Amino acid sequence: DEIFKIFDLDPAKSQPSYGLFINAIHPEDRDRADAAYSESLENMMPYNIIYRIVTRKGIRIVHEHCETSYGENGKPVGSLGIVQDITERK
């Protein structure tokens, strides 16, 4: 619920997906955020990143930390992380 608030999305109208997430990131930060996630999967390491998102209410700055779990075959099976709105701090 809190992620929907941070990203200013209506949970009844928004199906969580990577596309929904990546499209909310500020265009100038999008490649960097996508690379952080992709590299974390490739290296099987968590990632920690600060980036801007664009909402209907304006630009917000968020801090994200994410860790992915992997199956016995080494393929990702799920990601768990946190996103904090740090706009006021920045």
XYZ file of N, CA and C in Angstrom:
270
model
N 0.821 -1.198 0.000
C 0.000 0.000 0.000
C 0.864 1.261 0.000
N 1.945 1.217 0.759
C 2.790 2.413 0.862
C 3.487 2.723 -0.464
N 3.878 1.695 -1.183
C 4.521 1.923 -2.497
C 3.548 2.629 -3.435
N 2.289 2.224 -3.417
C 1.297 2.895 -4.258
C 1.195 4.371 -3.866
N 1.252 4.661 -2.570
C 1.204 6.062 -2.111
C 2.428 6.835 -2.596
N 3.605 6.255 -2.413
C 4.840 6.932 -2.815
C 4.827 7.230 -4.315
N 4.414 6.236 -5.108
C 4.414 6.396 -6.565
C 3.142 7.078 -7.075
N 2.247 7.451 -6.160
C 1.005 8.146 -6.489
C 0.176 7.344 -7.500
N -0.011 6.065 -7.199
C -0.765 5.160 -8.076
C -2.002 4.650 -7.358
N -3.050 4.414 -8.106
C -4.286 3.850 -7.579
C -4.167 2.327 -7.626
N -4.145 1.642 -6.463
C -3.984 0.185 -6.463
C -5.108 -0.540 -7.200
N -6.287 0.069 -7.276
C -7.403 -0.571 -7.979
C -7.206 -0.528 -9.496
N -6.370 0.389 -9.969
C -6.170 0.554 -11.411
C -4.764 0.197 -11.869
N -3.894 -0.196 -10.953
C -2.496 -0.449 -11.278
C -2.092 -1.861 -10.890
N -1.732 -2.650 -11.867
C -1.234 -4.003 -11.625
C 0.284 -3.913 -11.422
N 0.803 -4.289 -10.241
C 2.243 -4.195 -10.020
C 3.027 -4.987 -11.071
N 4.030 -4.346 -11.645
C 4.889 -4.991 -12.639
C 6.182 -4.196 -12.758
N 7.178 -4.810 -13.348
C 8.436 -4.104 -13.556
C 8.223 -2.920 -14.495
N 7.389 -3.082 -15.512
C 7.095 -2.001 -16.446
C 6.465 -0.809 -15.757
N 5.525 -1.054 -14.876
C 4.885 0.025 -14.125
C 5.928 0.771 -13.301
N 6.788 0.020 -12.640
C 7.837 0.583 -11.810
C 8.819 1.406 -12.650
N 9.362 0.829 -13.688
C 10.414 1.495 -14.464
C 9.879 2.733 -15.179
N 8.635 2.710 -15.598
C 8.053 3.865 -16.291
C 7.799 5.039 -15.352
N 7.736 4.795 -14.049
C 7.539 5.876 -13.084
C 8.838 6.598 -12.753
N 9.965 5.981 -13.095
C 11.271 6.582 -12.796
C 11.536 7.732 -13.758
N 12.112 8.790 -13.229
C 12.459 9.958 -14.037
C 13.291 9.487 -15.238
N 13.002 9.982 -16.441
C 13.728 9.528 -17.644
C 15.250 9.618 -17.524
N 15.763 10.622 -16.819
C 17.213 10.756 -16.676
C 17.815 9.732 -15.716
N 16.992 9.096 -14.890
C 17.466 8.102 -13.920
C 17.114 6.673 -14.315
N 16.283 6.523 -15.322
C 15.721 5.219 -15.677
C 16.794 4.190 -16.043
N 17.734 4.549 -16.920
C 18.765 3.593 -17.336
C 19.628 3.152 -16.162
N 19.962 4.087 -15.286
C 20.794 3.775 -14.120
C 20.073 2.821 -13.172
N 18.784 3.062 -12.938
C 18.001 2.195 -12.053
C 17.831 0.805 -12.668
N 17.561 0.768 -13.968
C 17.409 -0.514 -14.656
C 18.722 -1.299 -14.623
N 19.846 -0.594 -14.818
C 21.156 -1.251 -14.775
C 21.460 -1.799 -13.384
N 21.095 -1.055 -12.343
C 21.339 -1.522 -10.977
C 20.601 -2.832 -10.722
N 19.347 -2.899 -11.170
C 18.564 -4.123 -10.985
C 19.143 -5.268 -11.815
N 19.442 -4.993 -13.082
C 19.984 -6.040 -13.969
C 21.319 -6.571 -13.457
N 22.197 -5.664 -13.025
C 23.492 -6.085 -12.489
C 23.329 -6.890 -11.206
N 22.342 -6.543 -10.393
C 22.126 -7.295 -9.158
C 21.706 -8.732 -9.468
N 20.903 -8.894 -10.522
C 20.510 -10.247 -10.921
C 21.698 -11.022 -11.470
N 22.494 -10.353 -12.292
C 23.656 -11.002 -12.903
C 24.677 -11.425 -11.851
N 24.895 -10.558 -10.865
C 25.902 -10.827 -9.829
C 25.332 -11.514 -8.595
N 24.009 -11.689 -8.572
C 23.326 -12.304 -7.435
C 23.626 -11.550 -6.134
N 23.604 -10.219 -6.239
C 23.885 -9.347 -5.105
C 22.734 -8.353 -4.937
N 22.490 -7.880 -3.711
C 21.466 -6.857 -3.515
C 21.902 -5.541 -4.170
N 20.951 -4.645 -4.354
C 21.311 -3.317 -4.833
C 20.682 -2.256 -3.956
N 21.302 -1.089 -3.992
C 20.937 0.034 -3.153
C 21.087 1.276 -4.022
N 20.002 2.020 -4.258
C 20.061 3.126 -5.207
C 19.104 4.250 -4.807
N 19.480 5.462 -5.160
C 18.627 6.637 -4.988
C 18.314 7.166 -6.380
N 17.038 7.445 -6.626
C 16.626 7.962 -7.932
C 15.360 8.790 -7.776
N 15.001 9.480 -8.852
C 13.795 10.311 -8.860
C 12.658 9.557 -9.546
N 11.448 9.801 -9.080
C 10.260 9.299 -9.753
C 9.385 10.493 -10.130
N 8.574 10.298 -11.147
C 7.665 11.343 -11.597
C 6.249 10.889 -11.273
N 5.556 11.685 -10.453
C 4.175 11.375 -10.079
C 3.269 12.505 -10.552
N 1.986 12.321 -10.391
C 1.039 13.388 -10.750
C 1.246 14.620 -9.885
N 1.854 14.426 -8.710
C 2.079 15.532 -7.779
C 3.471 16.155 -7.941
N 4.258 15.637 -8.853
C 5.589 16.182 -9.090
C 6.678 15.140 -8.934
N 7.906 15.620 -8.880
C 9.069 14.736 -8.786
C 9.365 14.445 -7.316
N 9.595 13.171 -7.025
C 9.940 12.715 -5.679
C 11.302 12.015 -5.770
N 12.018 11.964 -4.663
C 13.297 11.254 -4.598
C 13.117 10.064 -3.669
N 13.500 8.886 -4.160
C 13.332 7.672 -3.365
C 14.656 6.939 -3.202
N 14.739 6.208 -2.114
C 15.869 5.331 -1.828
C 15.322 3.905 -1.868
N 15.958 3.062 -2.642
C 15.494 1.678 -2.788
C 16.620 0.715 -2.453
N 16.261 -0.318 -1.725
C 17.174 -1.428 -1.438
C 16.415 -2.707 -1.763
N 17.039 -3.586 -2.532
C 16.342 -4.801 -2.962
C 17.291 -5.988 -2.981
N 16.737 -7.123 -2.604
C 17.477 -8.376 -2.605
C 16.623 -9.430 -3.312
N 17.260 -10.229 -4.140
C 16.552 -11.255 -4.906
C 16.920 -12.632 -4.373
N 15.933 -13.503 -4.307
C 16.204 -14.890 -3.915
C 16.243 -15.744 -5.182
N 17.028 -16.815 -5.110
C 17.277 -17.653 -6.279
C 16.953 -19.115 -5.966
N 16.493 -19.821 -6.979
C 16.210 -21.239 -6.836
C 17.488 -22.052 -6.950
N 17.356 -23.349 -6.786
C 18.511 -24.239 -6.861
C 19.210 -24.168 -8.215
N 18.452 -23.822 -9.254
C 19.029 -23.716 -10.592
C 19.704 -22.369 -10.837
N 19.708 -21.500 -9.832
C 20.346 -20.200 -9.946
C 19.483 -19.127 -10.580
N 18.256 -19.476 -10.925
C 17.362 -18.487 -11.535
C 16.607 -17.724 -10.453
N 16.364 -16.415 -10.687
C 15.638 -15.627 -9.683
C 14.207 -16.122 -9.509
N 13.764 -16.181 -8.250
C 12.389 -16.611 -7.969
C 11.568 -15.505 -7.320
N 12.220 -14.469 -6.827
C 11.481 -13.360 -6.226
C 12.419 -12.292 -5.710
N 11.898 -11.089 -5.629
C 12.668 -9.968 -5.093
C 11.891 -9.344 -3.947
N 12.623 -8.925 -2.946
C 12.025 -8.275 -1.790
C 12.867 -7.049 -1.471
N 12.196 -5.929 -1.280
C 12.956 -4.722 -1.006
C 12.124 -3.665 -0.319
N 12.770 -2.527 -0.136
C 12.097 -1.379 0.472
C 12.294 -0.168 -0.433
N 11.322 0.707 -0.404
C 11.420 1.991 -1.087
C 11.010 3.046 -0.071
N 11.868 4.040 0.135
C 11.575 5.134 1.054
C 11.550 6.445 0.284
N 10.569 7.265 0.563
C 10.504 8.606 -0.015
C 11.418 9.493 0.834
N 12.505 9.964 0.239
C 13.476 10.776 0.973
C 13.490 12.214 0.430
N 12.445 12.608 -0.258
C 12.379 13.932 -0.886
C 12.667 15.042 0.113
N 12.029 15.014 1.258
C 12.198 16.095 2.236
C 13.632 16.139 2.773
N 14.260 14.990 2.916
C 15.648 14.948 3.390
C 16.608 15.525 2.373
N 16.309 15.300 1.094
C 17.180 15.770 0.011
C 16.886 17.221 -0.309
